[in-house]
Short mmCIF file of C-alpha atoms and ligand atoms in Angstrom, two decimals:
data_model
loop_
_atom_site.label_atom_id
_atom_site.label_comp_id
_atom_site.label_asym_id
_atom_site.label_seq_id
_atom_site.Cartn_x
_atom_site.Cartn_y
_atom_site.Cartn_z
CA UNK A 1 -106.25 32.47 -91.20
CA UNK A 2 -105.03 34.36 -94.23
CA UNK A 3 -106.64 37.52 -92.95
CA UNK A 4 -104.95 37.05 -89.60
CA UNK A 5 -101.58 36.70 -91.33
CA UNK A 6 -102.20 39.84 -93.37
CA UNK A 7 -103.19 41.74 -90.22
CA UNK A 8 -100.06 40.54 -88.45
CA UNK A 9 -97.98 41.65 -91.43
CA UNK A 10 -99.64 45.08 -91.32
CA UNK A 11 -98.91 45.25 -87.54
CA UNK A 12 -95.28 44.46 -88.27
CA UNK A 13 -95.07 47.11 -90.94
CA UNK A 14 -96.76 49.67 -88.67
CA UNK A 15 -94.29 49.15 -85.83
CA UNK A 16 -91.01 50.90 -86.62
CA UNK A 17 -88.93 48.56 -84.42
CA UNK A 18 -90.34 45.43 -86.01
CA UNK A 19 -89.98 47.00 -89.47
CA UNK A 20 -86.32 47.75 -88.80
CA UNK A 21 -85.79 44.19 -87.56
CA UNK A 22 -87.44 42.84 -90.70
CA UNK A 23 -85.22 44.99 -92.97
CA UNK A 24 -82.16 44.01 -90.96
CA UNK A 25 -83.08 40.30 -91.21
CA UNK A 26 -83.61 40.45 -94.96
CA UNK A 27 -80.36 42.38 -95.45
CA UNK A 28 -78.40 39.80 -93.43
CA UNK A 29 -80.00 36.94 -95.36
CA UNK A 30 -79.15 38.53 -98.72
CA UNK A 31 -75.57 39.22 -97.56
CA UNK A 32 -75.20 35.62 -96.40
CA UNK A 33 -76.47 34.23 -99.73
CA UNK A 34 -74.10 36.53 -101.66
CA UNK A 35 -71.13 35.37 -99.55
CA UNK A 36 -72.07 31.70 -99.95
CA UNK A 37 -72.30 32.15 -103.73
CA UNK A 38 -69.24 34.36 -104.06
CA UNK A 39 -66.74 32.11 -102.24
CA UNK A 40 -66.95 29.19 -104.72
CA UNK A 41 -67.11 31.64 -107.64
CA UNK A 42 -63.94 33.29 -106.36
CA UNK A 43 -62.14 29.95 -106.01
CA UNK A 44 -63.35 28.92 -109.49
CA UNK A 45 -62.08 32.05 -111.19
CA UNK A 46 -59.06 32.71 -108.99
CA UNK A 47 -57.57 29.27 -108.39
CA UNK A 48 -54.13 30.86 -108.18
CA UNK A 49 -55.11 33.10 -105.28
CA UNK A 50 -56.66 30.08 -103.60
CA UNK A 51 -53.50 27.96 -103.76
CA UNK A 52 -50.69 30.51 -103.89
CA UNK A 53 -49.91 30.20 -100.18
CA UNK A 54 -48.85 26.62 -100.88
CA UNK A 55 -46.40 27.65 -103.61
CA UNK A 56 -42.86 28.95 -103.38
CA UNK A 57 -42.10 32.38 -104.83
CA UNK A 58 -40.49 30.72 -107.89
CA UNK A 59 -43.59 28.62 -108.50
CA UNK A 60 -45.84 31.65 -108.05
CA UNK A 61 -43.82 33.45 -110.72
CA UNK A 62 -44.15 30.48 -113.07
CA UNK A 63 -47.92 30.45 -112.65
CA UNK A 64 -48.14 34.22 -113.17
CA UNK A 65 -46.02 33.88 -116.29
CA UNK A 66 -48.29 31.16 -117.63
CA UNK A 67 -51.41 33.14 -116.85
CA UNK A 68 -49.96 36.05 -118.81
CA UNK A 69 -49.05 33.89 -121.81
CA UNK A 70 -51.83 31.31 -122.03
CA UNK A 71 -55.56 31.76 -122.01
CA UNK A 72 -56.27 28.66 -120.03
CA UNK A 73 -54.57 27.01 -117.11
CA UNK A 74 -55.45 24.20 -114.81
CA UNK A 75 -53.35 23.40 -111.83
CA UNK A 76 -53.21 21.96 -108.37
CA UNK A 77 -50.90 20.16 -106.02
CA UNK A 78 -50.00 16.55 -106.49
CA UNK A 79 -47.99 13.89 -108.23
CA UNK A 80 -48.36 11.78 -111.31
CA UNK A 81 -48.95 8.29 -110.06
CA UNK A 82 -49.78 4.96 -111.63
CA UNK A 83 -50.67 2.50 -108.91
CA UNK A 84 -48.92 5.07 -106.70
CA UNK A 85 -45.70 4.21 -108.52
CA UNK A 86 -45.10 7.00 -111.01
CA UNK A 87 -43.10 9.99 -109.86
CA UNK A 88 -43.34 13.52 -111.22
CA UNK A 89 -41.32 14.19 -114.39
CA UNK A 90 -40.01 17.65 -113.44
CA UNK A 91 -37.41 17.76 -110.68
CA UNK A 92 -37.92 21.25 -109.28
CA UNK A 93 -41.62 21.84 -109.83
CA UNK A 94 -43.83 20.87 -106.95
CA UNK A 95 -47.06 22.35 -108.29
CA UNK A 96 -48.69 20.51 -111.18
CA UNK A 97 -49.48 23.23 -113.71
CA UNK A 98 -51.17 22.02 -116.91
CA UNK A 99 -51.05 24.62 -119.66
CA UNK A 100 -52.73 22.45 -122.29
CA UNK A 101 -55.11 19.60 -121.66
CA UNK A 102 -55.27 16.19 -123.33
CA UNK A 103 -57.93 15.66 -125.97
CA UNK A 104 -59.60 17.27 -128.95
CA UNK A 105 -59.85 21.03 -129.05
CA UNK A 106 -59.10 24.09 -131.11
CA UNK A 107 -56.20 25.82 -129.37
CA UNK A 108 -55.57 28.45 -132.03
CA UNK A 109 -59.22 29.10 -132.96
CA UNK A 110 -58.74 27.87 -136.51
CA UNK A 111 -62.11 26.14 -136.57
CA UNK A 112 -60.41 22.76 -136.76
CA UNK A 113 -60.34 20.48 -133.73
CA UNK A 114 -57.00 18.78 -133.31
CA UNK A 115 -56.02 16.15 -130.82
CA UNK A 116 -53.50 17.00 -128.16
CA UNK A 117 -52.01 13.59 -127.41
CA UNK A 118 -50.62 14.49 -124.00
CA UNK A 119 -50.65 17.20 -121.38
CA UNK A 120 -48.36 20.21 -121.30
CA UNK A 121 -46.74 20.72 -117.93
CA UNK A 122 -45.29 24.06 -116.96
CA UNK A 123 -41.72 23.86 -115.81
CA UNK A 124 -38.58 25.77 -115.03
CA UNK A 125 -36.57 26.23 -118.22
CA UNK A 126 -33.98 23.45 -118.55
CA UNK A 127 -35.01 21.81 -115.29
CA UNK A 128 -34.16 18.11 -115.11
CA UNK A 129 -36.79 15.86 -116.70
CA UNK A 130 -37.04 12.62 -114.76
CA UNK A 131 -38.18 9.12 -115.65
CA UNK A 132 -41.52 8.73 -113.84
CA UNK A 133 -40.83 5.01 -113.36
CA UNK A 134 -38.10 2.48 -114.07
CA UNK A 135 -38.05 1.66 -117.76
CA UNK A 136 -36.24 1.03 -121.00
CA UNK A 137 -35.47 3.87 -123.40
CA UNK A 138 -37.25 2.88 -126.64
CA UNK A 139 -36.77 6.23 -128.35
CA UNK A 140 -34.33 9.10 -127.86
CA UNK A 141 -33.99 11.58 -130.69
CA UNK A 142 -35.88 14.12 -132.78
CA UNK A 143 -39.49 13.68 -133.94
CA UNK A 144 -41.69 15.87 -136.09
CA UNK A 145 -43.57 18.35 -133.92
CA UNK A 146 -42.04 17.13 -130.66
CA UNK A 147 -38.42 18.12 -131.35
CA UNK A 148 -36.03 16.37 -128.97
CA UNK A 149 -37.99 13.63 -127.23
CA UNK A 150 -37.68 10.44 -125.22
CA UNK A 151 -40.00 7.45 -124.96
CA UNK A 152 -39.77 4.94 -122.12
CA UNK A 153 -41.26 1.46 -121.85
CA UNK A 154 -42.40 0.42 -118.37
CA UNK A 155 -43.67 -2.76 -116.85
CA UNK A 156 -46.25 -1.92 -114.19
CA UNK A 157 -47.27 -5.12 -112.40
CA UNK A 158 -47.08 -7.07 -115.66
CA UNK A 159 -48.76 -4.36 -117.75
CA UNK A 160 -46.73 -2.62 -120.45
CA UNK A 161 -47.08 1.15 -120.40
CA UNK A 162 -45.10 3.82 -122.19
CA UNK A 163 -44.34 7.42 -121.22
CA UNK A 164 -43.26 10.06 -123.66
CA UNK A 165 -41.46 13.36 -123.00
CA UNK A 166 -41.44 16.01 -125.73
CA UNK A 167 -39.81 19.40 -126.46
CA UNK A 168 -36.63 18.64 -124.51
CA UNK A 169 -33.78 21.15 -124.75
CA UNK A 170 -31.34 18.25 -124.45
CA UNK A 171 -31.49 14.45 -124.26
CA UNK A 172 -29.57 12.55 -121.58
CA UNK A 173 -30.21 8.92 -122.54
CA UNK A 174 -29.71 6.49 -125.44
CA UNK A 175 -32.03 3.91 -126.97
CA UNK A 176 -31.74 0.57 -125.15
CA UNK A 177 -30.65 2.13 -121.85
CA UNK A 178 -32.44 0.97 -118.68
CA UNK A 179 -33.23 3.88 -116.36
CA UNK A 180 -34.41 3.89 -112.78
CA UNK A 181 -37.28 6.04 -111.53
CA UNK A 182 -36.03 9.62 -111.13
CA UNK A 183 -33.18 9.20 -113.64
CA UNK A 184 -32.46 12.42 -115.55
CA UNK A 185 -33.52 11.61 -119.13
CA UNK A 186 -33.11 15.18 -120.44
CA UNK A 187 -33.78 18.85 -119.79
CA UNK A 188 -37.05 20.75 -120.08
CA UNK A 189 -37.15 22.95 -123.18
CA UNK A 190 -39.16 23.95 -126.22
CA UNK A 191 -38.29 27.63 -126.17
CA UNK A 192 -38.45 28.61 -129.86
CA UNK A 193 -35.75 31.29 -129.47
CA UNK A 194 -33.10 29.54 -127.38
CA UNK A 195 -33.67 25.77 -127.76
CA UNK A 196 -32.76 23.87 -130.91
CA UNK A 197 -35.12 21.06 -132.00
CA UNK A 198 -37.98 22.70 -130.06
CA UNK A 199 -40.60 21.17 -132.35
CA UNK A 200 -43.88 23.06 -132.65
CA UNK A 201 -43.62 24.49 -129.13
CA UNK A 202 -44.27 28.21 -128.62
CA UNK A 203 -42.79 28.37 -125.13
CA UNK A 204 -40.78 26.06 -122.94
CA UNK A 205 -42.74 23.31 -121.18
CA UNK A 206 -42.84 19.53 -120.92
CA UNK A 207 -45.18 17.65 -123.24
CA UNK A 208 -45.98 14.44 -121.32
CA UNK A 209 -47.82 11.42 -122.71
CA UNK A 210 -48.88 8.04 -121.43
CA UNK A 211 -49.22 5.37 -124.14
CA UNK A 212 -50.44 1.79 -124.23
CA UNK A 213 -47.90 0.83 -126.90
CA UNK A 214 -44.89 2.38 -128.56
CA UNK A 215 -45.20 5.35 -130.88
CA UNK A 216 -47.54 8.17 -131.80
CA UNK A 217 -51.30 7.55 -131.66
CA UNK A 218 -51.33 5.09 -128.75
CA UNK A 219 -51.95 7.80 -126.18
CA UNK A 220 -54.33 7.69 -123.23
CA UNK A 221 -55.30 10.57 -120.97
CA UNK A 222 -52.39 11.13 -118.56
CA UNK A 223 -54.72 12.95 -116.18
CA UNK A 224 -56.19 9.60 -115.22
CA UNK A 225 -52.88 9.15 -113.43
CA UNK A 226 -52.55 12.63 -111.98
CA UNK A 227 -53.41 13.82 -108.51
ZN1 ZN B 1 -48.21 19.19 -125.74
#
């Protein structure tokens, strides 16, 4: 049996036509495998190229700007939702572009892991920042690191949840005020050169947090509510 197979293989190799077919077949197979591997690799490393047709020219420029200024970006299309109720906090940005993730990491390569208590969303400078859900303003003012910021208290089907918006260029609400979903609570900011009270921000963006109770340290991962 084995001998027969070897003899057949020799026959194949002896015939030029069959040999050419064999080479052609192997070449096609290799090309197919390369294409199958390369497509996901391309999407993985070029997510912008994969989604840019869905973005407006303005949004494409924002993403390009972020890619030039930050090492890491993560983005897609979608809305922030909690039980499908939360809206998106930036009025004129339709693409969700996260320039810094929630959690422990070492953003400046100092060897020390620090916790990022929210997500950083890329926005248009001084775009309206909107309340993601109806709520009560429990903080509106300046905080260490966050600069101008606003904290809202929500009641989602009987569960208390808080959202926090940092690095605002201006604040549009007062403590105690009740705001509806989509109410303009301030303007996106954090530009260290043109925005006062920018906090520790190095470029304008919205720092967005979801908290289980009021104040710093009660954060949960906002991405659980994204997309
Ligand atoms: Zn942040």
